[in-house]
Amino acid sequence: RKEVEQDPGPFNVPEGATVAFNCTYSNSASQSFFWYRQDCRKEPKLLMSVYSSGNEDGRFTAQLNRASQYISLLIRDSKLSDSATYLCVVNNDMRFGAGTRLTVKP
Amino acid sequence: NAGVTQTPKFRVLKTGQSMTLLCAQDMNHEYMYWYRQDPGMGLRLIHYSVGEGTTAKGEVPDGYNVSRLKKQNFLLGLESAAPSQTSVYFCASSWVAGNEQFFGPGTRLTVL
């Protein structure tokens, strides 16, 4: 089993849709988790941190489930500009998931 | 504030040639990292440094060497390039482990 696993997608959704990605991790001692966004041929940039209590930033919600060892990212009311690859990171191990590609279509 | 910069942006090497990739950050971060990104593989950690004068191996260190002589610079060396090292290389930095990482724009390396 990979240390950090993501569904590679691609997820193709219409504008306005709600889409959710999961990311599973194998190290139960992991303490810090992040979601990054990477546009085509660009560097990854932090989207949001994932806290134990969950956190929300506008249309984006991140949650952590320690018992099942996964983190999730929910995007509501998808915009065309949300099209990108979303990478989860388990930072203690500096392990990135392979990324989930999202395409939002008009 | 330039953030994290990388040079060069593109490079083509022949098998067996050597080169050094330079990463510089102006945020006074302690931690610096070198990753490679290949299609379908995500980012994989090559080497990292927890402070000036220190380096450590990551997930895929073979064929690479690094040095951190100054806090703001982290160099990645390929002594004898191989086609398997064709990849996009990203440098990143952070205050400490477990914090947000800031990435450079990447270096696209092709080894023929």
CSV table of C-alpha atoms in Angstrom, one decimal:
chain,number,residue,atom,x,y,z
A,1,ARG,CA,0.0,0.0,0.0
A,2,LYS,CA,1.3,3.5,-0.9
A,3,GLU,CA,2.0,5.8,2.0
A,4,VAL,CA,-0.4,8.4,0.6
A,5,GLU,CA,-3.1,7.5,-2.0
A,6,GLN,CA,-5.5,9.6,-4.0
A,7,ASP,CA,-8.0,8.8,-6.7
A,8,PRO,CA,-6.2,10.2,-9.8
A,9,GLY,CA,-9.5,11.0,-11.6
A,10,PRO,CA,-10.0,12.8,-13.8
A,11,PHE,CA,-13.1,14.3,-12.3
A,12,ASN,CA,-15.1,16.1,-15.0
A,13,VAL,CA,-18.0,18.1,-13.5
A,14,PRO,CA,-20.3,20.9,-14.7
A,15,GLU,CA,-20.1,24.4,-13.3
A,16,GLY,CA,-22.0,24.7,-10.0
A,17,ALA,CA,-21.5,21.1,-9.1
A,18,THR,CA,-20.2,19.8,-5.7
A,19,VAL,CA,-17.2,17.5,-5.9
A,20,ALA,CA,-15.3,15.7,-3.2
A,21,PHE,CA,-11.8,14.1,-3.1
A,22,ASN,CA,-10.4,11.7,-0.6
A,23,CYS,CA,-6.8,11.0,0.3
A,24,THR,CA,-5.8,8.0,2.5
A,25,TYR,CA,-2.6,7.7,4.4
A,26,SER,CA,-0.8,4.8,6.0
A,27,ASN,CA,1.1,6.3,8.9
A,28,SER,CA,-1.2,6.6,11.8
A,29,ALA,CA,1.3,8.8,13.7
A,30,SER,CA,0.9,11.6,11.0
A,31,GLN,CA,0.2,15.0,12.5
A,32,SER,CA,-0.1,17.6,9.8
A,33,PHE,CA,-2.1,17.5,6.5
A,34,PHE,CA,-2.5,19.9,3.7
A,35,TRP,CA,-4.3,20.2,0.4
A,36,TYR,CA,-2.3,21.9,-2.5
A,37,ARG,CA,-3.5,23.0,-5.8
A,38,GLN,CA,-1.3,22.6,-8.9
A,39,ASP,CA,-2.1,24.2,-12.2
A,40,CYS,CA,-0.8,22.8,-15.5
A,41,ARG,CA,3.0,23.2,-15.7
A,42,LYS,CA,3.1,25.3,-12.5
A,43,GLU,CA,4.3,24.7,-9.0
A,44,PRO,CA,2.0,23.5,-6.2
A,45,LYS,CA,0.5,26.2,-4.0
A,46,LEU,CA,-1.1,25.7,-0.7
A,47,LEU,CA,-4.9,25.6,-0.8
A,48,MET,CA,-5.7,24.8,2.8
A,49,SER,CA,-4.4,23.1,5.9
A,50,VAL,CA,-6.5,20.3,7.4
A,51,TYR,CA,-7.2,20.5,11.1
A,52,SER,CA,-8.6,17.8,13.4
A,53,SER,CA,-11.8,19.8,13.8
A,54,GLY,CA,-12.1,20.4,10.1
A,55,ASN,CA,-11.9,23.8,8.4
A,56,GLU,CA,-13.8,25.8,5.8
A,57,ASP,CA,-12.6,28.5,3.5
A,58,GLY,CA,-15.4,29.9,1.3
A,59,ARG,CA,-16.5,27.1,-1.1
A,60,PHE,CA,-13.8,24.7,0.2
A,61,THR,CA,-14.1,22.4,3.2
A,62,ALA,CA,-11.3,20.1,4.4
A,63,GLN,CA,-11.8,17.3,6.9
A,64,LEU,CA,-9.7,14.8,8.7
A,65,ASN,CA,-10.8,11.3,9.8
A,66,ARG,CA,-8.1,9.8,12.0
A,67,ALA,CA,-9.9,6.6,12.7
A,68,SER,CA,-10.1,5.7,9.0
A,69,GLN,CA,-6.9,7.6,8.1
A,70,TYR,CA,-8.1,9.8,5.4
A,71,ILE,CA,-8.5,13.5,4.6
A,72,SER,CA,-11.1,14.9,2.3
A,73,LEU,CA,-11.6,18.1,0.3
A,74,LEU,CA,-15.1,19.3,-0.7
A,75,ILE,CA,-15.6,22.0,-3.3
A,76,ARG,CA,-19.0,23.5,-3.6
A,77,ASP,CA,-20.4,25.5,-6.5
A,78,SER,CA,-17.5,24.6,-8.7
A,79,LYS,CA,-16.1,27.3,-11.0
A,80,LEU,CA,-14.2,27.0,-14.2
A,81,SER,CA,-11.2,28.4,-12.4
A,82,ASP,CA,-11.2,25.4,-10.0
A,83,SER,CA,-9.9,23.2,-12.8
A,84,ALA,CA,-6.5,22.0,-11.6
A,85,THR,CA,-4.8,19.0,-9.9
A,86,TYR,CA,-5.3,18.7,-6.2
A,87,LEU,CA,-2.5,17.2,-4.1
A,88,CYS,CA,-2.8,16.0,-0.6
A,89,VAL,CA,0.2,16.1,1.6
A,90,VAL,CA,1.1,14.2,4.8
A,91,ASN,CA,3.7,16.6,6.0
A,92,ASN,CA,5.5,14.6,8.7
A,93,ASP,CA,6.6,12.2,6.1
A,94,MET,CA,6.8,14.9,3.4
A,95,ARG,CA,4.7,12.5,1.3
A,96,PHE,CA,2.5,13.8,-1.5
A,97,GLY,CA,-0.3,12.0,-3.1
A,98,ALA,CA,-0.1,11.6,-6.9
A,99,GLY,CA,-2.9,14.2,-7.3
A,100,THR,CA,-6.5,14.2,-8.4
A,101,ARG,CA,-7.2,16.1,-11.6
A,102,LEU,CA,-10.4,18.2,-11.7
A,103,THR,CA,-11.9,19.7,-14.8
A,104,VAL,CA,-14.9,22.0,-14.4
A,105,LYS,CA,-16.9,22.4,-17.7
A,106,PRO,CA,-19.3,25.2,-18.7
B,1,ASN,CA,10.2,39.3,-1.9
B,2,ALA,CA,11.1,36.7,-4.6
B,3,GLY,CA,10.1,33.7,-2.5
B,4,VAL,CA,11.7,30.6,-3.9
B,5,THR,CA,13.6,30.8,-7.1
B,6,GLN,CA,15.2,28.0,-9.2
B,7,THR,CA,17.8,28.1,-11.9
B,8,PRO,CA,17.8,27.0,-14.6
B,9,LYS,CA,14.2,26.8,-15.8
B,10,PHE,CA,15.0,24.3,-18.6
B,11,ARG,CA,17.9,22.1,-19.4
B,12,VAL,CA,18.8,19.3,-21.8
B,13,LEU,CA,21.6,17.0,-20.9
B,14,LYS,CA,23.3,14.1,-22.6
B,15,THR,CA,23.7,10.8,-20.7
B,16,GLY,CA,26.7,11.0,-18.5
B,17,GLN,CA,26.9,14.8,-18.2
B,18,SER,CA,26.7,16.5,-14.9
B,19,MET,CA,24.9,19.6,-13.7
B,20,THR,CA,23.8,21.5,-10.6
B,21,LEU,CA,20.4,22.9,-10.0
B,22,LEU,CA,20.2,26.0,-7.7
B,23,CYS,CA,17.4,26.8,-5.3
B,24,ALA,CA,17.3,30.1,-3.4
B,25,GLN,CA,14.8,31.4,-0.8
B,26,ASP,CA,14.6,34.8,0.8
B,27,MET,CA,12.1,33.9,3.6
B,28,ASN,CA,14.8,32.8,6.1
B,29,HIS,CA,13.3,29.3,6.2
B,30,GLU,CA,15.2,26.6,8.0
B,31,TYR,CA,13.9,23.7,6.0
B,32,MET,CA,14.5,23.2,2.3
B,33,TYR,CA,13.5,20.3,0.0
B,34,TRP,CA,14.1,18.9,-3.5
B,35,TYR,CA,11.4,16.9,-5.2
B,36,ARG,CA,10.9,15.4,-8.6
B,37,GLN,CA,7.6,15.1,-10.3
B,38,ASP,CA,6.9,12.5,-12.9
B,39,PRO,CA,3.5,11.8,-14.7
B,40,GLY,CA,1.3,9.7,-12.5
B,41,MET,CA,3.8,9.6,-9.7
B,42,GLY,CA,3.2,12.9,-7.9
B,43,LEU,CA,6.0,14.6,-6.1
B,44,ARG,CA,8.7,12.4,-4.6
B,45,LEU,CA,11.2,13.7,-2.1
B,46,ILE,CA,14.9,13.4,-3.2
B,47,HIS,CA,16.8,15.1,-0.4
B,48,TYR,CA,16.0,17.7,2.2
B,49,SER,CA,17.8,19.9,4.7
B,50,VAL,CA,16.7,21.0,8.2
B,51,GLY,CA,19.2,23.8,8.4
B,52,GLU,CA,22.5,25.3,7.1
B,53,GLY,CA,25.1,22.6,6.8
B,54,THR,CA,22.7,19.7,7.1
B,55,THR,CA,21.3,17.3,4.5
B,56,ALA,CA,19.2,14.1,4.6
B,57,LYS,CA,18.0,11.5,2.2
B,58,GLY,CA,14.4,11.4,1.0
B,59,GLU,CA,12.4,8.8,-0.8
B,60,VAL,CA,14.5,8.7,-4.0
B,61,PRO,CA,18.0,9.9,-3.3
B,62,ASP,CA,20.0,7.7,-5.6
B,63,GLY,CA,21.9,9.5,-8.4
B,64,TYR,CA,21.7,12.9,-6.7
B,65,ASN,CA,23.8,14.8,-4.2
B,66,VAL,CA,22.9,18.0,-2.3
B,67,SER,CA,24.6,20.8,-0.4
B,68,ARG,CA,23.4,23.5,1.9
B,69,LEU,CA,26.4,25.7,2.5
B,70,LYS,CA,24.3,28.8,3.1
B,71,LYS,CA,20.9,29.0,4.7
B,72,GLN,CA,19.2,30.5,1.7
B,73,ASN,CA,20.6,28.1,-0.9
B,74,PHE,CA,20.1,24.5,-1.6
B,75,LEU,CA,21.9,22.9,-4.5
B,76,LEU,CA,21.0,19.6,-6.2
B,77,GLY,CA,23.7,17.9,-8.2
B,78,LEU,CA,23.5,15.2,-10.8
B,79,GLU,CA,27.0,13.7,-11.2
B,80,SER,CA,26.3,11.4,-14.2
B,81,ALA,CA,22.9,12.1,-15.7
B,82,ALA,CA,20.7,9.2,-16.9
B,83,PRO,CA,17.5,9.2,-19.0
B,84,SER,CA,15.6,8.0,-15.9
B,85,GLN,CA,16.3,11.4,-14.4
B,86,THR,CA,14.3,13.2,-17.0
B,87,SER,CA,11.7,15.0,-14.8
B,88,VAL,CA,10.5,18.2,-13.4
B,89,TYR,CA,12.4,19.2,-10.3
B,90,PHE,CA,10.8,21.4,-7.7
B,91,CYS,CA,12.5,23.0,-4.7
B,92,ALA,CA,10.5,24.1,-1.7
B,93,SER,CA,11.1,25.6,1.7
B,94,SER,CA,9.3,25.9,5.0
B,95,TRP,CA,9.8,27.3,8.5
B,96,VAL,CA,9.8,23.9,10.2
B,97,ALA,CA,8.7,20.4,9.4
B,98,GLY,CA,4.9,20.1,9.3
B,99,ASN,CA,4.5,23.7,8.1
B,100,GLU,CA,3.3,25.0,4.7
B,101,GLN,CA,5.9,24.5,2.0
B,102,PHE,CA,6.6,27.2,-0.6
B,103,PHE,CA,7.6,26.0,-4.0
B,104,GLY,CA,9.8,27.3,-6.7
B,105,PRO,CA,8.7,27.4,-10.3
B,106,GLY,CA,10.4,24.2,-11.2
B,107,THR,CA,13.2,23.1,-13.5
B,108,ARG,CA,12.4,20.9,-16.5
B,109,LEU,CA,15.3,18.5,-17.2
B,110,THR,CA,15.6,16.2,-20.2
B,111,VAL,CA,18.3,13.7,-20.3
B,112,LEU,CA,18.9,12.2,-23.8
